[in-house]
mmCIF file of C-alpha atoms and ligand atoms in Angstrom:
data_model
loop_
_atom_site.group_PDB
_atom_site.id
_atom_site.type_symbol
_atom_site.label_atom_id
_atom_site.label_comp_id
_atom_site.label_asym_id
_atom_site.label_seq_id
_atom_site.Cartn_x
_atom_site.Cartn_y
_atom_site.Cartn_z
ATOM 1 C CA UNK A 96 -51.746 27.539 -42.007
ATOM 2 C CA UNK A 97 -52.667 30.430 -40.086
ATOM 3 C CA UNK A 98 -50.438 30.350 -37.069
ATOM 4 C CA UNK A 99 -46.834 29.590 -37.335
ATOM 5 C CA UNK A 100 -43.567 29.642 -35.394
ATOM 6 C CA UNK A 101 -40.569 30.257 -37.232
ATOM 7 C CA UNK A 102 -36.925 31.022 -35.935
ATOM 8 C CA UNK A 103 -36.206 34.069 -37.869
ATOM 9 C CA UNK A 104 -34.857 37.199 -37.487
ATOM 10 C CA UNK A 105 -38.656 39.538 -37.773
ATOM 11 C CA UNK A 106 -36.404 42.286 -39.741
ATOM 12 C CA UNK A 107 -36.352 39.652 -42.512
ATOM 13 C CA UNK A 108 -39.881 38.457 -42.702
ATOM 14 C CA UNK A 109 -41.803 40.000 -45.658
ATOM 15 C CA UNK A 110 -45.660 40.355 -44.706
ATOM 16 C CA UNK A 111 -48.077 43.272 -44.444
ATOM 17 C CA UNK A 112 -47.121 44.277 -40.967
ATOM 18 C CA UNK A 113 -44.716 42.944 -38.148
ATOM 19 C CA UNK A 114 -45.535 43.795 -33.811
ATOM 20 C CA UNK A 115 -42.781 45.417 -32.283
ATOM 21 C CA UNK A 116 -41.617 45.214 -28.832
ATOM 22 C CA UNK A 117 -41.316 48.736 -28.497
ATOM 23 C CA UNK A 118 -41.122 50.921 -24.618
ATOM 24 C CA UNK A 119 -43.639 53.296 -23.805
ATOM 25 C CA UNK A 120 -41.590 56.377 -25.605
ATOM 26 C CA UNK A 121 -41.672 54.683 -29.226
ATOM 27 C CA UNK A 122 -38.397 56.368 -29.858
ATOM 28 C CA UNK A 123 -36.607 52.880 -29.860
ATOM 29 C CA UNK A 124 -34.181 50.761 -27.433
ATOM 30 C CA UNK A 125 -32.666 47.500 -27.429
ATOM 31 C CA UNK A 126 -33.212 44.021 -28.577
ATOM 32 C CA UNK A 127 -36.399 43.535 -30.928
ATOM 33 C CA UNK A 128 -37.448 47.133 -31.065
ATOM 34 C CA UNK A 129 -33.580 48.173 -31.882
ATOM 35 C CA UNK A 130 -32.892 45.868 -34.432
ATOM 36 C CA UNK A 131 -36.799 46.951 -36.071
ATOM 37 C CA UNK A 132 -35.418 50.868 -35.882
ATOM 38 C CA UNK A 133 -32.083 49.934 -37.237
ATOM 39 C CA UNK A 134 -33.293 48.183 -40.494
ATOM 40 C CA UNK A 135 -36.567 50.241 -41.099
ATOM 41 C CA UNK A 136 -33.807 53.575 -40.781
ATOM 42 C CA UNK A 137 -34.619 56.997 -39.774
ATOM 43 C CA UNK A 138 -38.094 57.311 -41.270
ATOM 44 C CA UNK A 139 -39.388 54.975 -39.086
ATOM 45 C CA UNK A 140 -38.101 57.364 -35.517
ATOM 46 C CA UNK A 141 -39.082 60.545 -37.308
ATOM 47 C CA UNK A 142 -42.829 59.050 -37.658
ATOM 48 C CA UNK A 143 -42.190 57.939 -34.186
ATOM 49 C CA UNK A 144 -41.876 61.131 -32.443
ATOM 50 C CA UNK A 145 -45.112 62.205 -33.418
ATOM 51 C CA UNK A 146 -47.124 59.899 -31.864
ATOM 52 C CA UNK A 147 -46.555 61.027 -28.497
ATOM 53 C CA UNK A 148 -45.767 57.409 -26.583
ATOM 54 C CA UNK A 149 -47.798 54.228 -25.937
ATOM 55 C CA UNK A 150 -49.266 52.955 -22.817
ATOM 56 C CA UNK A 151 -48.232 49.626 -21.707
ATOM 57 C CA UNK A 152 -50.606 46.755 -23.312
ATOM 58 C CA UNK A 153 -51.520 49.357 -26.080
ATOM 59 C CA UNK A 154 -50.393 49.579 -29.838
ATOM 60 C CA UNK A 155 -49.999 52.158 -32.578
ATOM 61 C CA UNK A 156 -49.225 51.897 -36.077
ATOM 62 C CA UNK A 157 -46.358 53.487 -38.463
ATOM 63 C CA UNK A 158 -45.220 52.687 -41.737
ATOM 64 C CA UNK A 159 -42.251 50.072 -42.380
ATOM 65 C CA UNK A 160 -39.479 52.391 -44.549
ATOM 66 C CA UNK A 161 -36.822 49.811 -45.263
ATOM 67 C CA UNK A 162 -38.298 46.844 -43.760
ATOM 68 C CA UNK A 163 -39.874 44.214 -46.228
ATOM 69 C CA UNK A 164 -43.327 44.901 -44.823
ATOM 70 C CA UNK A 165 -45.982 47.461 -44.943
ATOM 71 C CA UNK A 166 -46.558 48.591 -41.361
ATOM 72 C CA UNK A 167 -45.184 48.383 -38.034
ATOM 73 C CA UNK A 168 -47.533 47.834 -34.917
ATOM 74 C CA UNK A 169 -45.337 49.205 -31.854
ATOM 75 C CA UNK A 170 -46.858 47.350 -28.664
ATOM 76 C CA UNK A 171 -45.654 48.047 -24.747
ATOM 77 C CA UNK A 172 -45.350 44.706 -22.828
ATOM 78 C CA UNK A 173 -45.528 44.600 -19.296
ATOM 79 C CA UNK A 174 -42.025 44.402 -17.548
ATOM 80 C CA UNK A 175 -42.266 40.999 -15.322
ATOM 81 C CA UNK A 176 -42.257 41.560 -11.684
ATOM 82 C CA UNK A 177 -43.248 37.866 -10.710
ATOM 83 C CA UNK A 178 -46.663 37.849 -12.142
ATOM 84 C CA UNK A 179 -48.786 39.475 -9.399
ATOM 85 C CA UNK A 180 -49.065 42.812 -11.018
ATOM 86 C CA UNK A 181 -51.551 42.626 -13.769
ATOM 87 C CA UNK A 182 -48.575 41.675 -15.925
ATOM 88 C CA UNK A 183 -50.624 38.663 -17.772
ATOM 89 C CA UNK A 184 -53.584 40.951 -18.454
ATOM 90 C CA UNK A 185 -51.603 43.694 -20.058
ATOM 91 C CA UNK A 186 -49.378 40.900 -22.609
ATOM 92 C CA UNK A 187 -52.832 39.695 -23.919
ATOM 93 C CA UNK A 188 -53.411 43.527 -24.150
ATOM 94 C CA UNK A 189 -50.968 44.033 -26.681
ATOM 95 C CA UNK A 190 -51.764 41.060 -29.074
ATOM 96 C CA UNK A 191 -55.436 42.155 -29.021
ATOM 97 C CA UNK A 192 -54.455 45.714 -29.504
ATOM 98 C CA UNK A 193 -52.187 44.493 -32.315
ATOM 99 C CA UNK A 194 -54.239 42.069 -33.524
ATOM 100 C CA UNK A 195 -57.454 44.935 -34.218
ATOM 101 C CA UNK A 196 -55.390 47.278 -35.745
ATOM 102 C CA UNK A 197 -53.758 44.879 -37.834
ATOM 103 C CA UNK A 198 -57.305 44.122 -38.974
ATOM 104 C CA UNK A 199 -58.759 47.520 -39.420
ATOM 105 C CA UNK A 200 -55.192 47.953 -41.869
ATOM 106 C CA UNK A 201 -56.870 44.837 -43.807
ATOM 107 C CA UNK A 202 -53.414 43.014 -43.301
ATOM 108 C CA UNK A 203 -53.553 39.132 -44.151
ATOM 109 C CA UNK A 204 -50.129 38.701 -42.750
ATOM 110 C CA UNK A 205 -49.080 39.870 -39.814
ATOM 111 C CA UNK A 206 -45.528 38.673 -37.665
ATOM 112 C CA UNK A 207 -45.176 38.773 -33.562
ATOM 113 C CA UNK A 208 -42.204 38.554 -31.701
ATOM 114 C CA UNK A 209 -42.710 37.573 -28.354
ATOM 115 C CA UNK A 210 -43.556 40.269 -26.240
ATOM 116 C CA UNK A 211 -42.247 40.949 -23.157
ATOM 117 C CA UNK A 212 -39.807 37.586 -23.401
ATOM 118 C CA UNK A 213 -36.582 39.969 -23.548
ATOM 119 C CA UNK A 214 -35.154 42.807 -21.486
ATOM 120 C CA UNK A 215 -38.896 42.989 -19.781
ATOM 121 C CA UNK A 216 -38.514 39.764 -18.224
ATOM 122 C CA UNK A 217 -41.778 37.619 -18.810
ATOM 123 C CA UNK A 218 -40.866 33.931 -18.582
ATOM 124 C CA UNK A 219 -40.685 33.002 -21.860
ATOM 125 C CA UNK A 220 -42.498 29.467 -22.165
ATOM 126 C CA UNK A 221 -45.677 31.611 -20.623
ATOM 127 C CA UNK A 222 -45.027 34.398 -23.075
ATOM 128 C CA UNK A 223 -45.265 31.836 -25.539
ATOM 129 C CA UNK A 224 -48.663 30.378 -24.390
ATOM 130 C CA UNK A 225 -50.485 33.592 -23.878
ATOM 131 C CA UNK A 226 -48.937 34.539 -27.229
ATOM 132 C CA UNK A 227 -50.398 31.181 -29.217
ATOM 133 C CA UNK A 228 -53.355 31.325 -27.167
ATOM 134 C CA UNK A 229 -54.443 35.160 -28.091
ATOM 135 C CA UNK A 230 -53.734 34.814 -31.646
ATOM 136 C CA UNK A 231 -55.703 31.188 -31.706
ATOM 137 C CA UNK A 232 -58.512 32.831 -30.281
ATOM 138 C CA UNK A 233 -58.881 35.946 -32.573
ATOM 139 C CA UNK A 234 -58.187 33.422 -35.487
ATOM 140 C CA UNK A 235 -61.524 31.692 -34.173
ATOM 141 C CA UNK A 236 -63.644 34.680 -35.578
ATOM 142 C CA UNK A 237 -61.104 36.311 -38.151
ATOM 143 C CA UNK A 238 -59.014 35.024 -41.409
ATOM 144 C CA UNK A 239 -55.588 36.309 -41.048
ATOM 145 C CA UNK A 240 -52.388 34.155 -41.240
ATOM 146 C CA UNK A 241 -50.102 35.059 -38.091
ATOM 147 C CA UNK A 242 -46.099 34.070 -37.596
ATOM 148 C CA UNK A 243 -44.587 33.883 -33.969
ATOM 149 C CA UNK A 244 -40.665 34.689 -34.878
ATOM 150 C CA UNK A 245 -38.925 32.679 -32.182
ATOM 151 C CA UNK A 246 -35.566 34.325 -31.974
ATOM 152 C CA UNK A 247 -34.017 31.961 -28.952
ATOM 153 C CA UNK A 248 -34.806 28.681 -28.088
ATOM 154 C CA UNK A 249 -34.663 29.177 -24.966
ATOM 155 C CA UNK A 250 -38.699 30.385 -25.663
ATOM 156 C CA UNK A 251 -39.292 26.241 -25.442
ATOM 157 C CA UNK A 252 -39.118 25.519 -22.204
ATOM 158 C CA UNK A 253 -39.512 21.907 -23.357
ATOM 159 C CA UNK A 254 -39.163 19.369 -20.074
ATOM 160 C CA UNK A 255 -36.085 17.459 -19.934
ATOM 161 C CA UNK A 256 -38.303 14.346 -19.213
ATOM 162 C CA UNK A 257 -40.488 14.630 -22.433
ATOM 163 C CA UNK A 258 -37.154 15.298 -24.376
ATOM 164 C CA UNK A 259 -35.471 12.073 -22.826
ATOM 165 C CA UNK A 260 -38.261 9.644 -23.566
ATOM 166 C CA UNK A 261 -38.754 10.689 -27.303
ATOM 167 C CA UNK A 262 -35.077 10.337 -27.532
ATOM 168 C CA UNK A 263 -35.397 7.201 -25.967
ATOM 169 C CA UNK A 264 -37.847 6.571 -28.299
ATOM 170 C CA UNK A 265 -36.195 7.424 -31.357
ATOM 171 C CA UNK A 266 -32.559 5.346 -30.463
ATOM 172 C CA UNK A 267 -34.120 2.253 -29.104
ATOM 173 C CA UNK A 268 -37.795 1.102 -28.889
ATOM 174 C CA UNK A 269 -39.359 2.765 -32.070
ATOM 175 C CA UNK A 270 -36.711 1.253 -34.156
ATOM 176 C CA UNK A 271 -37.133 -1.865 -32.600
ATOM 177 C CA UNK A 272 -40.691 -1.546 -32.318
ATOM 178 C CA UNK A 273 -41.525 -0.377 -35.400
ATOM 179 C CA UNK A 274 -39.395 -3.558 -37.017
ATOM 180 C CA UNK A 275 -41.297 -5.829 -35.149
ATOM 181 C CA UNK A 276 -44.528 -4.794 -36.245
ATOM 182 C CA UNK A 277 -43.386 -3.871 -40.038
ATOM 183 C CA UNK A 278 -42.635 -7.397 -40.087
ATOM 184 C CA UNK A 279 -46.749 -8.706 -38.565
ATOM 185 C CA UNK A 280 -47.695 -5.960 -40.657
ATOM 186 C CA UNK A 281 -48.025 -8.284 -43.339
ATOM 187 C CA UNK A 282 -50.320 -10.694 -41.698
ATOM 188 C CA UNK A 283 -52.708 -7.688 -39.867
ATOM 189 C CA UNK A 284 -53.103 -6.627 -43.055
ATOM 190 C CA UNK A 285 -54.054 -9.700 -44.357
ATOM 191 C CA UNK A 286 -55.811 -11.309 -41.410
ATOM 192 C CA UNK A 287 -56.526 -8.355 -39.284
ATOM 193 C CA UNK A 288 -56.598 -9.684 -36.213
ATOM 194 C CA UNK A 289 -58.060 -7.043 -33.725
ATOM 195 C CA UNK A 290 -60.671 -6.625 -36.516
ATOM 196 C CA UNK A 291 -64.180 -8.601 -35.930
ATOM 197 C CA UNK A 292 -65.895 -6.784 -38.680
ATOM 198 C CA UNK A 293 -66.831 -9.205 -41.600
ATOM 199 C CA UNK A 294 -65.468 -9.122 -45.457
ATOM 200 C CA UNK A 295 -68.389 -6.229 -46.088
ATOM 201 C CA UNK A 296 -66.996 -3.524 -43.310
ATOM 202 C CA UNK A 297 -63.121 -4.692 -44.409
ATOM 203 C CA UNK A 298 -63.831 -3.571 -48.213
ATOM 204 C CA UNK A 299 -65.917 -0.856 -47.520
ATOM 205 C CA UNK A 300 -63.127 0.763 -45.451
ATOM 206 C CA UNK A 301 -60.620 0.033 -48.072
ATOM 207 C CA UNK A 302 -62.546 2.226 -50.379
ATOM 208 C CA UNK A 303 -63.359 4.938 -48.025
ATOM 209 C CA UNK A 304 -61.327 8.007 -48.972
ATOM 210 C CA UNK A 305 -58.986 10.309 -46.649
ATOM 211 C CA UNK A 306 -61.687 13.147 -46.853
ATOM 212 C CA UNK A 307 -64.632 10.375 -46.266
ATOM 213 C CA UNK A 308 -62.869 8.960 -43.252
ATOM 214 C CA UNK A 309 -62.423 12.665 -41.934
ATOM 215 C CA UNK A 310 -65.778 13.273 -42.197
ATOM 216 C CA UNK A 311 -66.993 10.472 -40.685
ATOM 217 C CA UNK A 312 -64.121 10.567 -37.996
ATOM 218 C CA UNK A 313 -65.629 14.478 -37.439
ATOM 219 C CA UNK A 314 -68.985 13.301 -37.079
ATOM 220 C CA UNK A 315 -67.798 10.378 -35.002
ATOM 221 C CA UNK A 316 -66.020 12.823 -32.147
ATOM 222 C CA UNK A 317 -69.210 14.705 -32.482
ATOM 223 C CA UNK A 318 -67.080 18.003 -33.501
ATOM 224 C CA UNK A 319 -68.147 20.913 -35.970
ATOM 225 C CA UNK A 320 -65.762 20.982 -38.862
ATOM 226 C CA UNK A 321 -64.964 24.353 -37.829
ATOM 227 C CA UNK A 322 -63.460 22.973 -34.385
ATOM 228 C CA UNK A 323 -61.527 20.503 -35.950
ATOM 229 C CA UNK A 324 -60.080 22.400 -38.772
ATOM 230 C CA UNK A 325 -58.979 25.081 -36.473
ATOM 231 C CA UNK A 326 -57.604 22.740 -33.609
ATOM 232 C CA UNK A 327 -55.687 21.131 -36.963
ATOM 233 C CA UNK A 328 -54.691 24.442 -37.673
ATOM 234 C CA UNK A 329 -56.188 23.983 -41.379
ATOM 235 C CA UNK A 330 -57.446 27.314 -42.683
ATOM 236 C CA UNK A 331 -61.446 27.048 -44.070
ATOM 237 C CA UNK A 332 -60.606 27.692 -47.604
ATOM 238 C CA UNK A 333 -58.490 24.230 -47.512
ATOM 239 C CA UNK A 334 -60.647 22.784 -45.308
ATOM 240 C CA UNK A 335 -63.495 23.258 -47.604
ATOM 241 C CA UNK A 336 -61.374 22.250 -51.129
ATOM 242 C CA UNK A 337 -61.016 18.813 -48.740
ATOM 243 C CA UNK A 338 -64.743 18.464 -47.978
ATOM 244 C CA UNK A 339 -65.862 19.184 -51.421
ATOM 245 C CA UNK A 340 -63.718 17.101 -53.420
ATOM 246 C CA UNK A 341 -63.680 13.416 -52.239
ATOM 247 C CA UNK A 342 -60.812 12.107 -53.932
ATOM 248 C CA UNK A 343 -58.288 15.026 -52.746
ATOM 249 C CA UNK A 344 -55.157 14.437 -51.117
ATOM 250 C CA UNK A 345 -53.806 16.941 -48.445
ATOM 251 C CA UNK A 346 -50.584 17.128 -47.429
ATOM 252 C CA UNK A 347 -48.721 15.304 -44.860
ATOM 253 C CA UNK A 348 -48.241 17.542 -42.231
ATOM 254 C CA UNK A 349 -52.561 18.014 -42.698
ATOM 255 C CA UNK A 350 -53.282 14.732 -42.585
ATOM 256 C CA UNK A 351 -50.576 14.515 -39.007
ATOM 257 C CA UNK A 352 -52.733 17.643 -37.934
ATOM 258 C CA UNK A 353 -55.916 16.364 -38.522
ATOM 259 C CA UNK A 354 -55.113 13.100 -36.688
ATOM 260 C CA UNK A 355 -53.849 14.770 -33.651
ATOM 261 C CA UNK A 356 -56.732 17.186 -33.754
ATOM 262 C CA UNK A 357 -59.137 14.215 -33.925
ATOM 263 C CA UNK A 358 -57.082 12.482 -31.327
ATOM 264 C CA UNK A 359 -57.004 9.375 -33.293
ATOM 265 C CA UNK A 360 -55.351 6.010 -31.491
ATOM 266 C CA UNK A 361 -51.795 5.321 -33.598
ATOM 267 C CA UNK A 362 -53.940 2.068 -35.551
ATOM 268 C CA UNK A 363 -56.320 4.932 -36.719
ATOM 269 C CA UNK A 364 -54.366 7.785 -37.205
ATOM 270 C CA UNK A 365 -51.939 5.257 -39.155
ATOM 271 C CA UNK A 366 -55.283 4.432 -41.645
ATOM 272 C CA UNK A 367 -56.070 8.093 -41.953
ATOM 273 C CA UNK A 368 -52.592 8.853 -43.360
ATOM 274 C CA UNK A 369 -52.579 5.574 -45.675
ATOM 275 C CA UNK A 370 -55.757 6.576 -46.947
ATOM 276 C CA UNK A 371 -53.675 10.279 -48.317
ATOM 277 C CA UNK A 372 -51.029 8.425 -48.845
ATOM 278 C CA UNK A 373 -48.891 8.430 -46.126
ATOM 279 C CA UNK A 374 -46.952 6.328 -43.810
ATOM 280 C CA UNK A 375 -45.064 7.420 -40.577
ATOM 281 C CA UNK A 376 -41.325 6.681 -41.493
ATOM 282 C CA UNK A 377 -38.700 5.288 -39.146
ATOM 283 C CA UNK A 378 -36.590 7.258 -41.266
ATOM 284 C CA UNK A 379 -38.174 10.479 -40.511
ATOM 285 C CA UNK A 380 -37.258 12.196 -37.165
ATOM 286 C CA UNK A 381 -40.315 14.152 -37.838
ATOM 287 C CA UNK A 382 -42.458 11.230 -38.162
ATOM 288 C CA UNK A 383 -41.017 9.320 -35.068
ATOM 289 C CA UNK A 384 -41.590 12.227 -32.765
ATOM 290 C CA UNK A 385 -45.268 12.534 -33.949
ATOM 291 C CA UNK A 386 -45.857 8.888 -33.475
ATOM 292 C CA UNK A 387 -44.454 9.371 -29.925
ATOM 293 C CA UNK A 388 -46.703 11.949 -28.724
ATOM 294 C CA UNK A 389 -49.829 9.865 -30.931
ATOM 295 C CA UNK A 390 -48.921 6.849 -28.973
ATOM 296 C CA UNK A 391 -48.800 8.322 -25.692
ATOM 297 C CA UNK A 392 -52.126 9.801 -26.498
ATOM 298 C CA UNK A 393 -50.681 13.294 -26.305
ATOM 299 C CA UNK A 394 -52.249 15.701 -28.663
ATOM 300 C CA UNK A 395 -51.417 18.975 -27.689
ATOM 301 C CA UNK A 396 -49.908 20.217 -31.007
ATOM 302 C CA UNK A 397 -48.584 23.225 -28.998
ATOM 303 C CA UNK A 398 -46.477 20.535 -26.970
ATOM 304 C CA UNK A 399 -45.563 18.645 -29.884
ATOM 305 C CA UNK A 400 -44.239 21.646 -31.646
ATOM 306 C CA UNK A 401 -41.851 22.333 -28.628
ATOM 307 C CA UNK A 402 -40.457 18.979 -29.590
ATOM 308 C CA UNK A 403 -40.014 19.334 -32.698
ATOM 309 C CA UNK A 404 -38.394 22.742 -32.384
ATOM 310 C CA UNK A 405 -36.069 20.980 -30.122
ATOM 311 C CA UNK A 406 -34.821 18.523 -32.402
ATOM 312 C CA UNK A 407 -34.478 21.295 -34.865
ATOM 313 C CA UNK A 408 -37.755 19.553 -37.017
ATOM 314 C CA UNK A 409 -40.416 21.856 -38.979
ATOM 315 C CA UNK A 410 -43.341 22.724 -36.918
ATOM 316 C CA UNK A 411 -47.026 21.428 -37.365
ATOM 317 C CA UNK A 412 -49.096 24.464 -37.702
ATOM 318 C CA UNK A 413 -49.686 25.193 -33.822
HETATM 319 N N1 APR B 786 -36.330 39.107 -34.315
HETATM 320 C C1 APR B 786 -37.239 38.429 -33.588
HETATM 321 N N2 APR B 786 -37.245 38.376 -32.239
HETATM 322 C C2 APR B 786 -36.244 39.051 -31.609
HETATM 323 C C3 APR B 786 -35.264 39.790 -32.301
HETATM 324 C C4 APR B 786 -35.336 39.806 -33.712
HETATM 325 N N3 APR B 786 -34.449 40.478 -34.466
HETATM 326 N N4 APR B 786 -34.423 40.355 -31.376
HETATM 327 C C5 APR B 786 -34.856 39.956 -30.169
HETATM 328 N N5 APR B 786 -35.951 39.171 -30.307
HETATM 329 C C6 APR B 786 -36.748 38.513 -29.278
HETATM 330 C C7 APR B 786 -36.069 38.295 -27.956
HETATM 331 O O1 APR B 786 -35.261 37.101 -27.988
HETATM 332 C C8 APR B 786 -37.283 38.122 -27.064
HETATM 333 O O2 APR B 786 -37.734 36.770 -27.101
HETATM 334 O O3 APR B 786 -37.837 39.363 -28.995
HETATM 335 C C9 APR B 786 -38.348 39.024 -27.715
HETATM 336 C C10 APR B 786 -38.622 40.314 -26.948
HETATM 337 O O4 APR B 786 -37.391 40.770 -26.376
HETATM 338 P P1 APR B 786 -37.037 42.352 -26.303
HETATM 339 O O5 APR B 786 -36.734 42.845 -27.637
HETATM 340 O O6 APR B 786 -36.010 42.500 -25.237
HETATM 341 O O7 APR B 786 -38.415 43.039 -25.850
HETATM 342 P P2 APR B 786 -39.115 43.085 -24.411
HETATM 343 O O8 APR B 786 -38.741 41.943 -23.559
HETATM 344 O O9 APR B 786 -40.548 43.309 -24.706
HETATM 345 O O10 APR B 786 -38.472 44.393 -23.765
HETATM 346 C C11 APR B 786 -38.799 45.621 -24.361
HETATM 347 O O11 APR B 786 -36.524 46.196 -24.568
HETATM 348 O O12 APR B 786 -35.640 46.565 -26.620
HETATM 349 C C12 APR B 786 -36.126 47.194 -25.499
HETATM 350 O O13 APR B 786 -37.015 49.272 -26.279
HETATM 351 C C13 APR B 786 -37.358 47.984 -25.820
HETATM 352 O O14 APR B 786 -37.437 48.954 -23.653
HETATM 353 C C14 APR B 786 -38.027 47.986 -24.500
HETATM 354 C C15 APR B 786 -37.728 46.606 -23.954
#
């Protein structure tokens, strides 16, 4: 997937280069860019002092030394003084910055703190949006996969409201809910009764496959496969194995992200998974908090991943 959140320390995360959150005299500090000094070691000031500085919402390069990586891309957020100062601006600065010379090092992996979130300040839900948004946006045009290491959870600034309802959601009504209709499910399915379509359309959809229905559901929504695959946070190369091969069956969490990236209705979305072979489990926190946010016709994956990081759940690929 080619943009993912982890909680991690970024010290431990073996890829070609990770950002640091470095000050404008490189020669190290607290938090992020102190705990990137301490495990790279000495090497990593030495090269350092020669580079003369950084401006804020520019980047430089070094090697890694002891780190588990190949390079380290020092970046200078902009310290938050309430947001009228340019500060937004100069935090997209750095992950474009970062992002270009990551590319011109031909690195395919590349790890981001976030920027700015610490000591400097920047509130760190909005650190976290310009941070997805920037890196979705050079993804658009470039193949690289990218990692936001969440250190804190305080980075989800997920409303108390949303968090109530889905736990509302989980302890009462889904359970009931979802009992209720397990237990019609056996006459929609064989008497669909919100279905008008005759005997023809019923066994021709039973024999559409998941990559068919995708298709047709992309053509449908009158999307480019590109926009979908990216807004499902597929990369092309599995996107394409999926288009080409008819019979192929993704993986859950693609099938969950191409359903919320189509926006399919729950009845729909519930098909598209049967058809890879999937159900959405009461069983599954995972699966209950995605079928909140498909029910409620919510389909921000960026939201739903705030969820799921709050009830401690792996992510769908941003
Ligand atoms: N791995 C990943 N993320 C981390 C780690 C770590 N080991 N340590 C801290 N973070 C997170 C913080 O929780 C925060 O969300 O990195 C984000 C950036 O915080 P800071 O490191 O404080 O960086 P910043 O806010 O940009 O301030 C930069 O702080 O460390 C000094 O020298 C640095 O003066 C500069 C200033």
């Amino acid at each position: 997937m080619p943009i993912q959140i982890v909680r991690n320390d970024i010290t431990k995360i073996k890829c070609d280069a990770i950002d640091n959150a470095a000050n404008n005299s490189l020669l190290g500090g607290g938090g992020v860019d102190g705990a990137i000094h301490r495990a790279a070691g000495l090497g990593l000031l030495e090269e350092c002092r020669k580079l003369g500085g950084c401006k804020t919402g520019e980047a430089k390069i070094t090697g890694a030394y002891k780190l588990p990586c190949k390079y380290v891309i020092h970046t200078v957020g902009p310290v938050w003084h309430g947001g009228g100062f340019g500060e937004e601006q100069l935090l997209i600065s750095c992950y474009r910055n970062s992002l270009r010379i990551a590319k011109e090092y031909k690195c395919e992996t590349v790890a981001f703190p976030l920027i700015s979130a610490g000591v400097y300040g920047y509130p760190k839900d909005e650190a976290l949006r310009i941070a997805v948004s920037e890196i979705s946006r050079f993804l658009l045009e470039n193949e690289m996969t990218v990692t936001i290491v969440v250190y804190d959870k305080q980075s989800f600034q997920v409303s108390k409201k949303l968090i109530a309802d889905i736990r509302e959601y989980i302890d009462e009504r889904y359970i009931d809910e979802h009992f209720i209709e397990r237990s019609n499910l056996y006459f929609d399915v064989q008497f669909p009764k919100q279905k008008t379509a005759d005997l023809r359309d019923v066994v021709g959809s039973i024999d559409e496959s998941f990559s068919e229905m995708l298709l047709r559901k992309i053509d449908e929504k009158g999307m480019t496969d590109a926009q979908c695959y990216k807004k499902a946070n597929i990369d092309r190369k599995l996107f394409s194995k999926i288009r080409n091969n008819p019979g192929y069956k993704p993986s859950k969490p693609t099938a969950i992200g191409f359903a919320i990236a189509l926006e399919l209705p729950l009845d729909e979305a519930t098909d598209l998974l049967l058809k890879a072979g999937y159900a959405l489990s009461p069983s599954s926190k995972f699966d209950v908090i995605v079928e909140y946010f498909i029910r409620n016709q919510r389909y921000d994956i960026f939201e739903i991943n705030e969820a799921l990081f709050e009830f401690d759940q792996p992510l769908l690929g941003v």
